[in-house]
Short mmCIF file of C-alpha atoms in Angstrom, two decimals:
data_model
loop_
_atom_site.label_atom_id
_atom_site.label_comp_id
_atom_site.label_asym_id
_atom_site.label_seq_id
_atom_site.Cartn_x
_atom_site.Cartn_y
_atom_site.Cartn_z
CA MET A 26 263.85 -67.65 -47.44
CA THR A 27 261.78 -64.69 -46.29
CA VAL A 28 259.28 -63.49 -48.80
CA VAL A 29 258.52 -59.82 -48.37
CA VAL A 30 255.03 -58.48 -49.62
CA GLN A 31 255.03 -55.72 -52.07
CA THR A 32 253.83 -52.26 -50.88
CA GLN A 33 253.31 -49.27 -53.13
CA ASP A 34 253.52 -45.68 -52.79
CA ALA A 35 250.14 -43.91 -52.25
CA ASP A 36 250.00 -42.39 -55.59
CA THR A 37 247.42 -42.50 -58.19
CA ALA A 38 246.91 -45.87 -60.10
CA ALA A 39 248.48 -44.23 -63.18
CA ASN A 40 251.65 -44.22 -61.34
CA ASP A 41 251.62 -47.74 -60.05
CA PRO A 42 254.36 -49.99 -61.24
CA LEU A 43 253.41 -52.00 -64.48
CA LEU A 44 255.74 -54.83 -63.29
CA SER A 45 255.13 -56.90 -60.15
CA TYR A 46 257.79 -57.54 -57.57
CA GLY A 47 258.52 -60.05 -54.77
CA VAL A 48 261.63 -60.10 -52.59
CA SER A 49 263.16 -62.88 -50.86
CA THR A 50 266.45 -62.88 -48.58
CA THR A 51 269.20 -65.14 -47.51
CA PRO A 52 269.59 -65.77 -44.65
CA SER A 53 266.06 -65.57 -43.42
CA PRO A 54 265.89 -63.14 -41.79
CA LEU A 55 268.60 -61.02 -42.65
CA LYS A 56 271.13 -60.48 -39.67
CA ALA A 57 272.76 -57.28 -38.59
CA SER A 58 276.53 -57.26 -38.22
CA PRO A 59 277.94 -57.39 -34.80
CA GLU A 60 278.05 -53.90 -33.16
CA ASN A 61 281.89 -54.40 -32.37
CA PRO A 62 283.51 -52.81 -35.49
CA GLN A 63 286.39 -55.23 -35.08
CA ALA A 64 284.15 -58.19 -35.74
CA PRO A 65 283.62 -59.60 -39.28
CA GLU A 66 280.63 -58.38 -40.99
CA GLU A 67 277.47 -60.47 -41.64
CA ILE A 68 276.82 -61.14 -45.33
CA GLY A 69 273.23 -60.95 -46.84
CA GLU A 70 271.63 -61.55 -50.23
CA ILE A 71 268.43 -60.02 -51.76
CA VAL A 72 266.63 -61.70 -54.70
CA ILE A 73 263.91 -59.71 -56.48
CA SER A 74 261.59 -61.77 -58.66
CA VAL A 75 260.08 -59.63 -61.41
CA SER A 76 257.16 -60.28 -63.70
CA ARG A 77 254.56 -58.70 -65.93
CA GLN A 78 250.96 -59.87 -64.77
CA SER A 79 248.97 -58.20 -67.61
CA GLY A 80 248.72 -59.72 -71.19
CA THR A 81 249.91 -56.40 -72.70
CA PRO A 82 253.83 -55.89 -72.64
CA ALA A 83 255.32 -52.96 -70.76
CA ASP A 84 258.31 -51.18 -72.31
CA VAL A 85 260.89 -50.80 -69.61
CA GLU A 86 263.94 -48.30 -69.94
CA TRP A 87 265.58 -49.19 -66.64
CA ILE A 88 265.17 -50.55 -63.17
CA ARG A 89 266.89 -48.88 -59.99
CA VAL A 90 267.20 -50.65 -56.69
CA LYS A 91 267.89 -48.01 -53.98
CA VAL A 92 269.71 -49.52 -50.95
CA PRO A 93 270.38 -47.37 -47.85
CA ALA A 94 273.82 -47.60 -46.67
CA GLY A 95 275.60 -46.38 -43.69
CA ALA A 96 275.81 -46.96 -39.82
CA MET A 97 272.28 -46.22 -38.82
CA SER A 98 269.40 -48.61 -38.12
CA PRO A 99 267.60 -47.87 -41.40
CA ASP A 100 270.68 -48.50 -43.38
CA LEU A 101 270.97 -52.08 -44.94
CA ALA A 102 274.53 -52.17 -46.04
CA THR A 103 277.80 -50.75 -44.71
CA ASP A 104 279.42 -50.38 -48.25
CA LEU A 105 277.51 -50.67 -51.51
CA ALA A 106 280.79 -51.14 -53.41
CA LYS A 107 281.12 -54.50 -52.00
CA VAL A 108 277.88 -55.70 -53.36
CA THR A 109 277.61 -57.84 -56.49
CA PRO A 110 274.60 -56.87 -58.69
CA ARG A 111 273.32 -59.32 -61.41
CA ILE A 112 270.14 -59.54 -63.50
CA THR A 113 268.97 -62.62 -65.66
CA LEU A 114 267.27 -60.60 -68.41
CA THR A 115 269.18 -61.15 -71.51
CA GLY A 116 271.05 -57.93 -72.74
CA TRP A 117 270.78 -56.25 -69.53
CA THR A 118 273.50 -55.29 -67.29
CA GLY A 119 273.88 -53.81 -63.73
CA ARG A 120 276.09 -51.14 -62.16
CA LEU A 121 276.30 -49.14 -58.96
CA ASP A 122 275.45 -45.32 -58.93
CA ALA A 123 277.43 -44.54 -55.85
CA ALA A 124 276.25 -41.04 -55.48
CA ALA A 125 272.44 -42.08 -55.58
CA LYS A 126 273.01 -45.21 -53.60
CA GLU A 127 271.30 -47.11 -56.23
CA PHE A 128 271.97 -50.28 -58.41
CA VAL A 129 271.00 -49.35 -62.03
CA PHE A 130 269.76 -52.19 -64.40
CA SER A 131 269.40 -51.36 -67.92
CA PRO A 132 269.35 -52.92 -71.60
CA ALA A 133 271.85 -52.42 -74.35
CA GLY A 134 269.06 -50.69 -76.44
CA SER A 135 266.63 -47.93 -75.47
CA HIS A 136 264.13 -50.13 -73.90
CA THR A 137 262.85 -53.69 -73.67
CA PRO A 138 259.18 -54.97 -73.77
CA ILE A 139 258.27 -57.15 -70.79
CA GLY A 140 255.55 -59.49 -71.37
CA PRO A 141 253.77 -62.12 -69.11
CA ASP A 142 256.15 -64.79 -70.51
CA LEU A 143 259.34 -62.88 -69.73
CA GLY A 144 260.04 -63.23 -65.83
CA PHE A 145 263.40 -62.49 -64.48
CA THR A 146 265.31 -61.81 -61.28
CA ILE A 147 267.51 -59.18 -59.92
CA GLN A 148 270.01 -60.36 -57.42
CA LEU A 149 272.34 -58.40 -54.81
CA SER A 150 274.87 -60.60 -53.45
CA ASP A 151 277.71 -60.32 -50.86
CA ILE A 152 275.92 -57.44 -48.94
CA PRO A 153 278.01 -56.35 -45.88
CA MET A 154 275.13 -55.91 -43.44
CA SER A 155 274.92 -52.73 -41.28
CA ARG A 156 275.78 -53.16 -37.60
CA LYS A 157 272.65 -51.63 -36.36
CA VAL A 158 269.46 -53.78 -35.79
CA GLY A 159 266.36 -52.10 -37.54
CA THR A 160 264.17 -51.92 -40.60
CA ALA A 161 265.54 -50.75 -44.00
CA PRO A 162 263.42 -49.40 -46.93
CA ILE A 163 264.53 -50.91 -50.36
CA THR A 164 262.94 -48.75 -53.22
CA VAL A 165 262.53 -50.45 -56.62
CA THR A 166 261.88 -47.82 -59.43
CA GLU A 167 261.03 -48.57 -62.93
CA SER A 168 260.82 -46.33 -65.98
CA SER A 169 257.96 -47.88 -67.90
CA ARG A 170 255.22 -47.29 -70.43
CA THR A 171 252.52 -49.07 -72.29
CA GLY A 172 251.92 -48.43 -75.93
CA SER A 173 253.21 -45.12 -77.11
CA SER A 174 252.53 -43.11 -73.79
CA ALA A 175 255.62 -41.26 -72.17
CA PHE A 176 257.87 -43.21 -69.77
CA GLN A 177 257.04 -42.79 -66.21
CA ASP A 178 259.05 -43.46 -62.99
CA ARG A 179 257.07 -45.83 -60.97
CA SER A 180 258.21 -47.01 -57.40
CA THR A 181 257.65 -49.93 -55.07
CA VAL A 182 259.02 -49.99 -51.38
CA PHE A 183 259.94 -53.11 -49.49
CA ASN A 184 260.84 -52.92 -45.80
CA LEU A 185 263.57 -55.50 -44.96
CA GLY A 186 264.48 -56.19 -41.27
CA LYS A 187 268.02 -56.76 -39.93
CA PHE A 188 267.76 -58.86 -36.77
CA PRO A 189 270.42 -59.57 -34.09
CA ALA A 190 272.92 -62.11 -35.38
CA ASP A 191 271.63 -64.77 -32.78
CA PHE A 192 267.88 -64.09 -33.24
CA TYR A 193 265.65 -66.98 -34.37
CA LEU A 194 261.96 -67.87 -34.32
CA ARG A 195 260.91 -71.14 -35.73
CA ASN A 196 258.62 -74.32 -35.49
CA PHE A 197 255.39 -72.53 -34.55
CA LEU A 198 253.01 -75.46 -34.19
CA CYS A 199 249.39 -76.01 -33.39
CA GLN A 200 248.63 -79.55 -32.07
CA PRO A 201 246.30 -81.05 -32.73
CA SER A 202 245.49 -79.12 -36.00
CA ILE A 203 241.93 -80.62 -36.36
CA ILE A 204 239.84 -80.77 -33.36
CA PRO A 205 236.05 -81.29 -32.40
CA ASN A 206 234.04 -78.21 -31.14
CA GLY A 207 235.15 -77.16 -27.83
CA GLY A 208 238.33 -79.11 -28.09
CA ASP A 209 241.83 -78.10 -26.77
CA VAL A 210 245.01 -77.18 -28.43
CA LYS A 211 248.60 -76.78 -27.64
CA LEU A 212 250.76 -74.13 -29.28
CA THR A 213 254.68 -74.51 -29.29
CA TRP A 214 257.44 -72.75 -30.69
CA GLU A 215 261.23 -72.07 -30.61
CA ARG A 216 262.81 -68.61 -30.15
CA SER A 217 265.73 -66.81 -28.93
CA ALA A 218 265.68 -64.67 -25.79
CA ASN A 219 266.56 -61.35 -27.48
CA ALA A 220 263.16 -60.04 -28.55
CA THR A 221 259.65 -59.62 -27.28
CA TYR A 222 256.86 -61.98 -28.32
CA GLU A 223 253.09 -61.67 -28.70
CA LEU A 224 250.45 -64.21 -29.62
CA LEU A 225 247.64 -62.63 -31.69
CA TYR A 226 244.32 -64.59 -32.36
CA GLY A 227 240.61 -63.73 -32.46
CA GLY A 228 241.04 -60.18 -31.38
CA ILE A 229 243.44 -61.24 -28.36
CA ASN A 230 246.93 -60.02 -27.98
CA ARG A 231 248.79 -61.93 -25.36
CA ASP A 232 252.47 -61.38 -24.11
CA VAL A 233 254.23 -64.52 -24.42
CA THR A 234 257.83 -63.24 -24.11
CA ASN A 235 258.83 -65.72 -21.42
CA ARG A 236 256.99 -68.62 -22.91
CA THR A 237 257.76 -71.26 -25.60
CA SER A 238 254.28 -73.00 -25.32
CA LEU A 239 250.65 -72.28 -24.54
CA ASP A 240 247.60 -74.42 -23.77
CA LEU A 241 244.14 -73.17 -24.97
CA GLU A 242 241.01 -74.83 -23.93
CA GLY A 243 237.47 -74.71 -25.55
CA VAL A 244 238.34 -73.60 -29.04
CA THR A 245 234.96 -73.44 -30.92
CA SER A 246 235.77 -71.95 -34.38
CA ASP A 247 238.54 -72.09 -36.95
CA THR A 248 241.36 -69.93 -35.81
CA THR A 249 244.65 -68.53 -37.20
CA PHE A 250 247.34 -67.80 -34.66
CA TYR A 251 250.00 -65.26 -35.16
CA LEU A 252 253.21 -65.26 -33.31
CA ARG A 253 255.07 -61.79 -33.55
CA ALA A 254 258.59 -61.07 -32.54
CA THR A 255 259.90 -57.58 -32.18
CA ALA A 256 263.62 -56.58 -31.60
CA GLY A 257 265.86 -53.65 -31.77
CA ASP A 258 265.46 -49.87 -31.11
CA PRO A 259 261.69 -49.05 -30.52
CA THR A 260 261.95 -46.15 -32.81
CA ASN A 261 262.92 -48.45 -35.77
CA PRO A 262 262.00 -51.90 -34.58
CA VAL A 263 262.25 -55.12 -36.73
CA THR A 264 259.31 -57.65 -36.72
CA ARG A 265 258.93 -61.11 -37.73
CA ILE A 266 255.59 -62.97 -37.71
CA LEU A 267 254.90 -66.72 -38.10
CA SER A 268 251.32 -68.19 -38.32
CA THR A 269 249.73 -71.61 -37.75
CA GLN A 270 246.06 -72.67 -37.42
CA VAL A 271 243.57 -75.02 -36.25
CA THR A 272 240.44 -76.29 -38.03
CA VAL A 273 237.35 -76.96 -35.78
CA LEU A 274 234.75 -79.53 -37.02
CA ARG A 275 231.22 -78.09 -36.93
CA PRO A 276 232.41 -74.77 -35.66
CA ASP A 277 230.55 -71.96 -34.00
CA LEU A 278 229.80 -69.30 -36.64
CA GLU A 279 229.22 -65.56 -36.24
CA VAL A 280 227.77 -63.72 -39.27
CA GLY A 281 226.72 -60.06 -39.69
CA ASN A 282 223.92 -60.67 -42.37
CA LEU A 283 222.60 -63.83 -43.70
CA ASP A 284 220.24 -63.66 -46.68
CA VAL A 285 218.18 -66.97 -47.44
CA GLY A 286 216.37 -66.93 -50.78
CA GLY A 287 214.22 -70.00 -49.79
CA ILE A 288 213.44 -72.25 -46.93
CA LEU A 289 216.28 -72.82 -44.48
CA ASN A 290 215.66 -76.20 -42.59
CA VAL A 291 218.61 -77.51 -40.66
CA SER A 292 218.47 -80.48 -38.30
CA GLY A 293 220.87 -83.25 -37.53
CA GLY A 294 222.11 -85.70 -35.06
CA TRP A 295 224.53 -88.40 -34.46
CA PHE A 296 223.76 -91.90 -35.98
CA ASP A 297 222.58 -94.21 -33.34
CA ASP A 298 224.27 -97.07 -35.06
CA SER A 299 227.69 -95.30 -35.65
CA ILE A 300 228.63 -95.93 -31.91
CA ASP A 301 228.36 -99.68 -32.74
CA LEU A 302 230.06 -99.85 -36.11
CA PRO A 303 232.43 -102.87 -36.01
CA THR A 304 236.14 -102.01 -35.61
CA GLU A 305 237.59 -105.20 -36.88
CA PRO A 306 238.64 -105.24 -40.42
CA THR A 307 236.37 -107.95 -41.41
CA GLY A 308 233.46 -108.18 -44.05
CA ASN A 309 231.10 -107.35 -41.06
CA GLY A 310 232.75 -104.02 -40.68
CA VAL A 311 230.31 -102.45 -43.14
CA ARG A 312 226.88 -100.92 -42.29
CA HIS A 313 224.22 -100.12 -44.82
CA TYR A 314 222.24 -96.89 -44.52
CA VAL A 315 219.47 -95.31 -46.70
CA VAL A 316 219.67 -91.59 -46.77
CA PRO A 317 216.38 -90.13 -45.31
CA ASP A 318 216.74 -86.65 -46.98
CA ASP A 319 219.09 -84.65 -49.09
CA GLY A 320 222.09 -83.60 -46.74
CA PHE A 321 225.71 -84.20 -46.03
CA PHE A 322 227.77 -86.51 -43.92
CA GLU A 323 230.60 -85.29 -41.62
CA GLY A 324 233.05 -87.49 -39.98
CA TRP A 325 235.68 -87.15 -37.34
CA LEU A 326 238.42 -89.61 -36.40
CA LYS A 327 241.07 -89.59 -33.60
CA VAL A 328 243.83 -92.19 -33.43
CA HIS A 329 245.42 -92.31 -29.90
CA PRO A 330 249.10 -92.52 -29.54
CA GLY A 331 250.43 -95.93 -30.73
CA PRO A 332 253.14 -97.79 -32.46
CA ALA A 333 253.86 -96.83 -36.01
CA GLY A 334 252.22 -98.78 -38.69
CA GLN A 335 248.80 -99.01 -36.97
CA TYR A 336 246.02 -97.04 -38.55
CA ALA A 337 242.18 -96.51 -38.64
CA PHE A 338 239.73 -95.32 -41.19
CA LEU A 339 236.29 -93.94 -41.26
CA ARG A 340 234.70 -94.37 -44.72
CA VAL A 341 231.53 -93.42 -46.57
CA TRP A 342 230.67 -94.66 -50.09
CA ASN A 343 227.76 -95.57 -52.56
CA SER A 344 227.59 -99.10 -53.35
CA HIS A 345 227.15 -98.40 -57.19
CA GLU A 346 230.08 -95.91 -57.33
CA TYR A 347 232.79 -97.70 -55.45
CA THR A 348 235.54 -95.27 -56.64
CA LYS A 349 233.74 -92.26 -55.17
CA VAL A 350 234.80 -92.86 -51.62
CA SER A 351 234.99 -90.33 -48.84
CA ASP A 352 237.68 -91.45 -46.69
CA ALA A 353 239.58 -90.39 -43.43
CA THR A 354 242.56 -92.66 -42.81
CA VAL A 355 244.89 -91.88 -40.01
CA TYR A 356 248.11 -93.55 -39.01
CA SER A 357 249.09 -93.72 -35.37
CA ASP A 358 252.05 -91.75 -33.93
CA PRO A 359 253.96 -92.78 -30.72
CA ALA A 360 254.16 -89.20 -29.71
CA ALA A 361 250.73 -87.72 -30.05
CA ALA A 362 247.04 -88.29 -30.99
CA GLN A 363 246.28 -87.78 -34.66
CA TYR A 364 243.10 -86.52 -36.35
CA GLY A 365 241.26 -86.89 -39.60
CA SER A 366 237.80 -85.68 -41.17
CA LEU A 367 235.57 -86.37 -44.11
CA PHE A 368 232.69 -84.70 -45.79
CA ARG A 369 230.39 -86.08 -48.27
CA THR A 370 227.19 -84.96 -49.83
CA ALA A 371 224.10 -87.29 -50.33
CA ARG A 372 220.71 -87.39 -51.93
CA LYS A 373 217.44 -88.68 -50.41
CA GLY A 374 216.92 -92.47 -50.95
CA GLU A 375 220.68 -93.25 -51.72
CA SER A 376 222.18 -96.32 -50.45
CA ILE A 377 225.18 -95.43 -48.39
CA TYR A 378 227.64 -97.83 -46.97
CA ILE A 379 229.58 -96.93 -43.85
CA ALA A 380 232.74 -98.49 -42.22
CA ARG A 381 235.14 -97.66 -39.46
CA ARG A 382 238.05 -100.07 -38.88
CA ALA A 383 241.47 -100.38 -37.35
CA GLY A 384 244.33 -102.19 -38.94
CA GLY A 385 247.94 -102.27 -39.59
CA THR A 386 250.53 -104.05 -37.40
CA GLY A 387 247.84 -104.51 -34.65
CA HIS A 388 244.70 -102.51 -34.16
CA ALA A 389 244.96 -98.81 -33.55
CA ASN A 390 243.19 -97.42 -30.55
CA TYR A 391 240.89 -94.79 -31.97
CA GLU A 392 237.50 -92.98 -31.80
CA ALA A 393 235.25 -92.18 -34.78
CA HIS A 394 231.99 -90.34 -35.05
CA LEU A 395 229.82 -89.80 -38.17
CA ARG A 396 227.09 -87.23 -38.43
CA PHE A 397 224.21 -86.62 -41.08
CA THR A 398 222.56 -83.18 -41.52
CA ARG A 399 219.62 -82.60 -43.67
CA MET A 400 219.63 -79.66 -46.03
CA GLY A 401 216.34 -77.54 -46.39
CA ARG A 402 214.57 -77.66 -49.66
CA LYS A 403 211.35 -76.20 -51.10
CA SER A 404 208.30 -78.28 -50.74
#
């Protein structure tokens, strides 16, 4: 299902809706009907989830959902009379106001108090979709008040896209999803050919219309990637955005201002003995370490492609608190390398036990690194 973010009219806060709305659609995204008028129409459905976030109930006289209908790209439906309106709020009913192109939902009495424990949904089913690709504005208006104030009309607008019937954009993946600083990633996705595609990340906008994958090298910070598809008439296009992300261990950081109240003293290095930690799952696979200062451990584990059932782990724990284990356990995958990480704080003088092992059906081929960083403190 597509979940559409609520946008409000640019009025004063006093005119903002008292209820909160979220919209989902089936299919996801909605499909425009074929332009050939002899072809059967596509059918869509809209579900509006409604709730009251504040603890103070709001009195609601009615809720109206305006759906543009016609043959133009901003129109959602071809014929509102074919749409089936429903509401789950007890005692309320829905009807079509054909002249206003609105579905009106109202209670049997004058109004209903809606509190935080009374969520409900409004459903518009069997929508015959317009034959023009484009974005249609759906306006939800409530007549509401709190206390004894006068009822006011308060509106919320949702923009729903109608895509070509054969459009698709899915399976946007970043592999691996966790990398060391300066590592490489591969982005892949599936898409149809009837749209333009852009990849956006870190202030970069790349045209990837003719691609279904992209290799990126030397990634040094946590990054969210956005894949944007655009279709239809440029004067009223439809846009769909998918996202994926990569986490970088010990990323490069860029800050505007940094205020430090005390002494900042950061130092660190790779454990000399971490390279030599035993890999076999035996009693000798544990290494004892006395923490030299207050700080934290960071671990990174990579399991190379291998048979299912093999695994490796990197583990740090205190000998007196066996249940408080920081653990990165990764199972092998025949198709691609798999990654894991751990983080654990430690106090000066604390006895820490460290292990890295391979096991399962055979022994996984892996790399494991552990790092300790001191934290500055006042003398």
